[in-house]
Short mmCIF file of C-alpha atoms and ligand atoms in Angstrom, two decimals:
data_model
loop_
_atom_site.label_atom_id
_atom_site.label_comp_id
_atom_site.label_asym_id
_atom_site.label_seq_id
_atom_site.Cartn_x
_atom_site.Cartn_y
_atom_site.Cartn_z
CA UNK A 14 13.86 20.68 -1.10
CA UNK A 15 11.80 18.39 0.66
CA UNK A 16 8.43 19.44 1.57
CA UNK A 17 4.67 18.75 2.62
CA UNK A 18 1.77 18.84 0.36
CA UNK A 19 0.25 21.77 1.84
CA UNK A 20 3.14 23.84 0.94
CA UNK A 21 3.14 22.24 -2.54
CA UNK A 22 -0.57 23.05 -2.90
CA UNK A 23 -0.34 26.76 -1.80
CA UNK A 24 3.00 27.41 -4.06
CA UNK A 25 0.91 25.39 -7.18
CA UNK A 26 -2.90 26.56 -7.12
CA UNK A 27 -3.67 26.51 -10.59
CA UNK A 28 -2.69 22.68 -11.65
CA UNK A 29 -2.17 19.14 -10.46
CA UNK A 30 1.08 17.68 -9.04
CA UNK A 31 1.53 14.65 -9.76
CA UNK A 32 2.58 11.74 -7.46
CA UNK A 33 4.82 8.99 -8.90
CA UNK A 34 4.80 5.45 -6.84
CA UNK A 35 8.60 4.66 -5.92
CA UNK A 36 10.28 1.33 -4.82
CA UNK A 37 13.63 1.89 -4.84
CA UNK A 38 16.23 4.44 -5.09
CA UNK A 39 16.40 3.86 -9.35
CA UNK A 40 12.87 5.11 -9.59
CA UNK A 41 13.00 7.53 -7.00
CA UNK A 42 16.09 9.23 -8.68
CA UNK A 43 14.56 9.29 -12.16
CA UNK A 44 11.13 10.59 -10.96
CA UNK A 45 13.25 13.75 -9.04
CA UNK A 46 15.38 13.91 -12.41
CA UNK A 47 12.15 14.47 -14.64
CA UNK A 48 10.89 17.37 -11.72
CA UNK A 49 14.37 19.17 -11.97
CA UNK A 50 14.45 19.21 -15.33
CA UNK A 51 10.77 20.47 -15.58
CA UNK A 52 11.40 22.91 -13.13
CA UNK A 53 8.11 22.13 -11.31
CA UNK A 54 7.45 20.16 -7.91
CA UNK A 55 7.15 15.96 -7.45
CA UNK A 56 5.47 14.03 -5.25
CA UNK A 57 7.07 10.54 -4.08
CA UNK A 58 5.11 7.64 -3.03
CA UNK A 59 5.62 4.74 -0.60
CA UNK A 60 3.07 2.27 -1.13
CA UNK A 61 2.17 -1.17 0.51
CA UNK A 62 4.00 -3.41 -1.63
CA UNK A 63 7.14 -1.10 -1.42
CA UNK A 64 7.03 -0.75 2.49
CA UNK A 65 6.56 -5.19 2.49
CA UNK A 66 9.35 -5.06 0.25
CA UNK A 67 11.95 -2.60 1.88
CA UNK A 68 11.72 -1.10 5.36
CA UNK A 69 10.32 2.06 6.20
CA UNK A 70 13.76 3.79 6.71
CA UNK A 71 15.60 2.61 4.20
CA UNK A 72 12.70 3.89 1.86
CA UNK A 73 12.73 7.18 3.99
CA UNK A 74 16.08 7.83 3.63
CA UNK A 75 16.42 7.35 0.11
CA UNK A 76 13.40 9.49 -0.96
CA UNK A 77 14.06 12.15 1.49
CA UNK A 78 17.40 12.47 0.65
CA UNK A 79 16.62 12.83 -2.42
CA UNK A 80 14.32 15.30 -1.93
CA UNK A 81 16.72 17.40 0.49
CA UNK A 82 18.89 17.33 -2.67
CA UNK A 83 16.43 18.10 -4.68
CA UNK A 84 16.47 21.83 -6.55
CA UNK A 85 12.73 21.53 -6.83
CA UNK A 86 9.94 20.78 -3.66
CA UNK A 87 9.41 17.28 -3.70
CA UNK A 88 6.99 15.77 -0.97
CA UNK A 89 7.34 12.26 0.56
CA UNK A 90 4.51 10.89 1.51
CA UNK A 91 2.91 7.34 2.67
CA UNK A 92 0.30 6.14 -0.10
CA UNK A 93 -2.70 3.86 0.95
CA UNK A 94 -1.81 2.97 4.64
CA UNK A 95 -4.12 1.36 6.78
CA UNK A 96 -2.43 1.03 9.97
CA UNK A 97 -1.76 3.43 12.06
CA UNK A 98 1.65 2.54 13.99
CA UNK A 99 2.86 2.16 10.06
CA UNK A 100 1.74 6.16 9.82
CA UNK A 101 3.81 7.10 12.70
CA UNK A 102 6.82 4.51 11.49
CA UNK A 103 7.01 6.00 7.94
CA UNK A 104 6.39 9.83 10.46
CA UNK A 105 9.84 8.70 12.32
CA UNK A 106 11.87 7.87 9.25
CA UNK A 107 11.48 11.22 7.95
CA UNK A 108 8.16 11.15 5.28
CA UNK A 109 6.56 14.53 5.35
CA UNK A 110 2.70 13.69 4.44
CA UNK A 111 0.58 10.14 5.15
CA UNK A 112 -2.68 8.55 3.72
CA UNK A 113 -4.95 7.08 5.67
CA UNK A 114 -6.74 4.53 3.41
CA UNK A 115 -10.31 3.73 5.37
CA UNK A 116 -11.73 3.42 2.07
CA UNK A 117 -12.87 -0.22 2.95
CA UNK A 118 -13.66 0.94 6.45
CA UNK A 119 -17.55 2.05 7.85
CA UNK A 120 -17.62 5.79 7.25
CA UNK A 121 -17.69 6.44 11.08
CA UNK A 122 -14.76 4.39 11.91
CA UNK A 123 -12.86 5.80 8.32
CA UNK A 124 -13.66 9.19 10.06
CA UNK A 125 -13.01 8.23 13.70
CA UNK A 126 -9.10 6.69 12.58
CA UNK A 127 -8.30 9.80 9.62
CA UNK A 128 -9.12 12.13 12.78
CA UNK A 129 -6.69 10.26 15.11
CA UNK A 130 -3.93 10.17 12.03
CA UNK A 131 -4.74 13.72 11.29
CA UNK A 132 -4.34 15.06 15.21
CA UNK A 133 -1.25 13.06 15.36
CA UNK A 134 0.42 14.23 12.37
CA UNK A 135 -0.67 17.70 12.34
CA UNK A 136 1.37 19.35 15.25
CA UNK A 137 4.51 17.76 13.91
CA UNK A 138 3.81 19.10 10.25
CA UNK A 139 3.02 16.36 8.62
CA UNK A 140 0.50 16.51 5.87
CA UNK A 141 -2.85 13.90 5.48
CA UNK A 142 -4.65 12.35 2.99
CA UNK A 143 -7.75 10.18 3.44
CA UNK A 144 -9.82 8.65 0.88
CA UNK A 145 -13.81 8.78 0.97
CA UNK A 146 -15.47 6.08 -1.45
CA UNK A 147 -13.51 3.71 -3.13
CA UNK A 148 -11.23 3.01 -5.69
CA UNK A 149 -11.35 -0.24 -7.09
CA UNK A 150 -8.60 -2.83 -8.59
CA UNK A 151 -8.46 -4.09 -12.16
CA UNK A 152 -6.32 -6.76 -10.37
CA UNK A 153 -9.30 -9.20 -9.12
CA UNK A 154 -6.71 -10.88 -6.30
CA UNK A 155 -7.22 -7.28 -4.22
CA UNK A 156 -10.05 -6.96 -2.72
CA UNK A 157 -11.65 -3.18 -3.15
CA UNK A 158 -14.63 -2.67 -4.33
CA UNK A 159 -15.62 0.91 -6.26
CA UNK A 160 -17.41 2.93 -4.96
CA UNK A 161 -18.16 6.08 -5.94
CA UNK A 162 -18.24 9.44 -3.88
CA UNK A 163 -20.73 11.01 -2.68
CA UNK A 164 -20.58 14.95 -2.84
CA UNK A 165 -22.44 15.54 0.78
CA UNK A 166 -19.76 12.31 2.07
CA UNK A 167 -16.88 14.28 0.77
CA UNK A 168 -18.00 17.37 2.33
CA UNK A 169 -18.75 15.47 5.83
CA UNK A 170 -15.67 13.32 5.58
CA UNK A 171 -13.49 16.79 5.00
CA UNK A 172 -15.51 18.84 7.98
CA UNK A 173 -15.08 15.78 10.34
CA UNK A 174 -11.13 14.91 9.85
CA UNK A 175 -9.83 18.36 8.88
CA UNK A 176 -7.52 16.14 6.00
CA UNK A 177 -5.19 18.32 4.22
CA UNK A 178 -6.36 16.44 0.90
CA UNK A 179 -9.08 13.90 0.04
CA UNK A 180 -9.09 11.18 -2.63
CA UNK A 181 -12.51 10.80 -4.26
CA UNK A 182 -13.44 7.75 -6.44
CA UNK A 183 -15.01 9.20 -10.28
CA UNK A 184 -14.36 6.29 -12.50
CA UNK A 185 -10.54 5.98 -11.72
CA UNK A 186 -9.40 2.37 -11.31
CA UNK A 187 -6.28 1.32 -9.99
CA UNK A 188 -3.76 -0.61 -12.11
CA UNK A 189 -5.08 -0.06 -15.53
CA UNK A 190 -2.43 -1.01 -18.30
CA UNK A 191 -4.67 0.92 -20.69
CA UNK A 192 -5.87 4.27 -20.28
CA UNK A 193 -9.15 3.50 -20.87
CA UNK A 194 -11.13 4.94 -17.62
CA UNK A 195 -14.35 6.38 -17.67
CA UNK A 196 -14.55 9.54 -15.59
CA UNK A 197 -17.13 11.03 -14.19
CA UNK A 198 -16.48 14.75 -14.74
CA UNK A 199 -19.86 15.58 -13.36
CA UNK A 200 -19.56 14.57 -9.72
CA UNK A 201 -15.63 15.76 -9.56
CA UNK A 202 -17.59 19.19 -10.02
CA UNK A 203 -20.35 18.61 -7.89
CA UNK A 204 -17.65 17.02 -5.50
CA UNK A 205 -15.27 20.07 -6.29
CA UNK A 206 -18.44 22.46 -5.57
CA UNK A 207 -19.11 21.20 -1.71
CA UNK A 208 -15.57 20.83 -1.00
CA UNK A 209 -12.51 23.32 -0.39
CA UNK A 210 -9.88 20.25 0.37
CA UNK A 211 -7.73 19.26 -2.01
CA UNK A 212 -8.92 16.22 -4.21
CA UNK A 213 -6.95 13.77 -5.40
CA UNK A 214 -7.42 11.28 -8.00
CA UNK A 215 -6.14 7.50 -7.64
CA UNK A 216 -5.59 5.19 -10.21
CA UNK A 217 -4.21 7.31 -12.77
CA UNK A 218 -2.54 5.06 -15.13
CA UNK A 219 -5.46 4.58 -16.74
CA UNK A 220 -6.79 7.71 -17.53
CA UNK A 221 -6.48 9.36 -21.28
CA UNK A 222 -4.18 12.12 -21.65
CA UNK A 223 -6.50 14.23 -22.54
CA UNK A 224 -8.57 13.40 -19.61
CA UNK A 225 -5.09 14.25 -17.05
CA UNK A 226 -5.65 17.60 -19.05
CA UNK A 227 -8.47 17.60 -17.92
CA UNK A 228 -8.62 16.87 -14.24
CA UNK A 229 -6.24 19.18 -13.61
CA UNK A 230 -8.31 22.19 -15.07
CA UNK A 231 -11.12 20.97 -12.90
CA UNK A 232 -9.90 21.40 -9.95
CA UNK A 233 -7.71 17.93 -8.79
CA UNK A 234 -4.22 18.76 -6.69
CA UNK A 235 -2.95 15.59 -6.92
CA UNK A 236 -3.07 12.98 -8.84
CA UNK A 237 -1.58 9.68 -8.21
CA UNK A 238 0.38 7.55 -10.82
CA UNK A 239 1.91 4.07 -10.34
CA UNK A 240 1.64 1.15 -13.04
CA UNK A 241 2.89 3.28 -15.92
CA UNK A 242 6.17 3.83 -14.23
CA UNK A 243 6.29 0.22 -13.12
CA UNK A 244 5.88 -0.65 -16.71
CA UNK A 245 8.10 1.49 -18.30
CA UNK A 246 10.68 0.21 -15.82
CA UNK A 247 9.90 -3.39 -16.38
CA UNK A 248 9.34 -3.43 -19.97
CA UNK A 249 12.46 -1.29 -20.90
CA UNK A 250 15.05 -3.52 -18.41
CA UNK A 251 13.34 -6.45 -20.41
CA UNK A 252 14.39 -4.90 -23.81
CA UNK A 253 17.66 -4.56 -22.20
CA UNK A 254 18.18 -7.76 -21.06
CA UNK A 255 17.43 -9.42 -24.29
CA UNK A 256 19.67 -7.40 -26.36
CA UNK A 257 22.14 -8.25 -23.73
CA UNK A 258 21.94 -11.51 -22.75
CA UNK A 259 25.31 -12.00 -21.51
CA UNK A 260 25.11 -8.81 -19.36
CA UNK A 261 24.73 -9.20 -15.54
CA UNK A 262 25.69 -5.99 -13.91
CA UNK A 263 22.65 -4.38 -12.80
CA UNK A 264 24.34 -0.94 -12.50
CA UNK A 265 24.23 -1.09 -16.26
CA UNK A 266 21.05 -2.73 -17.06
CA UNK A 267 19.40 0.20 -14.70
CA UNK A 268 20.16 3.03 -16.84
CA UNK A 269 17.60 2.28 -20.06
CA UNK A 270 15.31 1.69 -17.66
CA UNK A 271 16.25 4.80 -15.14
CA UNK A 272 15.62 6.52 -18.53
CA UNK A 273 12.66 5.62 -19.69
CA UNK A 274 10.89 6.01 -16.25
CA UNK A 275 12.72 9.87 -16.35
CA UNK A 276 10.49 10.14 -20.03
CA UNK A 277 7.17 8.86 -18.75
CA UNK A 278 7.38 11.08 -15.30
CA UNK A 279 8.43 14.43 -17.79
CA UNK A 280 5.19 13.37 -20.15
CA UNK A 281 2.63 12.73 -17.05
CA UNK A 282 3.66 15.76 -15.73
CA UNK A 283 3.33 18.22 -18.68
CA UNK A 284 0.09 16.70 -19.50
CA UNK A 285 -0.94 18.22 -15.66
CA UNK A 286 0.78 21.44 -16.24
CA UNK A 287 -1.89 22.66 -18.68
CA UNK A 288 -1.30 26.53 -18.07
O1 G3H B 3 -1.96 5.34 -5.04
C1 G3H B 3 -1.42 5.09 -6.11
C2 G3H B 3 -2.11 5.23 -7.37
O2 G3H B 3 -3.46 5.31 -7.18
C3 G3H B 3 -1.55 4.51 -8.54
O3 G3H B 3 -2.50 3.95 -9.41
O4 G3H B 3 -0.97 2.31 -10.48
O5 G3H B 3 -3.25 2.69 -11.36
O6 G3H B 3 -1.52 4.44 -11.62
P1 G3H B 3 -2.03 3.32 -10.81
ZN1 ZN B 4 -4.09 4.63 -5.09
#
């Protein structure tokens, strides 16, 4: 059933969902696959490079199909947008939550544009996410700096927009291939002790497994996963290829791969559902 994240929250106090990056229907149906098998919610993710690649309603109408489909409550939601007629595009094709990514922004304006998103989306449902700090890139061609969060900024930030979540930079970085991150487990509880929202945690491909454990028995709703799906996509269609190198159909080459990103969603997420 397709849903926002503030029902998902409320039904799922106790542990982090997690929130797969999607960028095409393949990924999208193997992410819901892993959630229906689990019996536990999902969270799909539109990002930048997947709304350049594919329009806004062809992505909404795959993933919220999908999700209407779906036997468990899967959320679609708009990760790391920065404009705000792309909030109320991805709004109109049917996505049920948005992020507002001012985290390269001045505070005041990050504030001044998360409050616009969040009175905008708010009467029609639609759940928010903003992003206080930053979360930095191990990719040095994007430019984003870390910095990290500020418990009395989080608490201002959340008082100020009224966001239904807020993603807080401890250490994560975006893009990791290794899950090497350092986190900061200190200021996610000082952070965690000032605020009532939500937190989520970005870059999550490179955090230990032990550490996803972790994070989701202090206190973080959501937590955000992209470049471990992308690989297991890319490497397994790879193995695929070369043990096939006469095959061309794509509709065949997809289902290793469909497969494998099914495996890594079903591992991310039990390492979350710690009870
Ligand atoms: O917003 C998306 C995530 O932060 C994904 O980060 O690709 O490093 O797992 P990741
Ligand atoms: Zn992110």
């Amino acid at each position: 059933m397709l849903t926002n994240l503030n029902t998902i929250f409320s039904q799922h106090p106790d542990y982090a969902i997690a929130a797969f990056n999607i960028f095409g229907y393949e990924d999208a149906a193997a992410v819901v696959a892993a959630a229906e098998e689990l019996k536990e919610p999902v969270i799909l993710m539109a990002n930048r490079d997947a709304v350049v690649h594919m329009p806004l309603p062809v992505l909404g109408k795959i993933m919220t199909h999908l999700a209407e489909q779906a036997s468990v409550p899967v959320c679609v939601h708009l990760d790391h947008s920065t404009s705000f007629d792309t909030i109320r595009e991805a709004i109109e094709a049917g996505f049920t939550s948005v992020m507002f990514d001012g985290s390269q922004l001045p505070m005041e304006e990050n504030i001044a544009i998360t409050k616009q998103v969040v009175d905008y989306a708010h009467p029609l449902g639609i759940s928010v996410e903003g992003e206080i700090g930053s979360v930095g890139y191990s990719d040095p061609s994007i430019q984003a700096k870390t910095v990290f969060t500020e418990p009395e900024d989080a608490l201002f930030f959340a008082e100020s927009t009224k966001v239904d979540c807020l993603a807080v930079s401890i250490g994560t970085v975006h893009r990791m291939e290794q899950q090497a991150a350092n986190l900061q487990f200190d200021r996610l509880k000082e952070i965690r002790d000032k605020v009532s929202v939500p937190l989520v945690i970005h870059g999550s491909t490179g955090v230990a497994d032990s550490d996803l454990t972790k994070l989701s028995q202090s206190g973080a709703m959501k937590i955000n996963i992209g470049t471990s799906l992308r690989m297991a996509f890319g490497k397994t269609l790879r193995k695929a290829m070369e043990e096939n190198p006469n095959a061309y159909d794509r509709i065949k080459l997809f289902q290793e791969p469909m497969k494998a990103v099914c495996q890594t969603a079903k591992m991310k997420m039990q390492t979350l559902q710690y009870k």
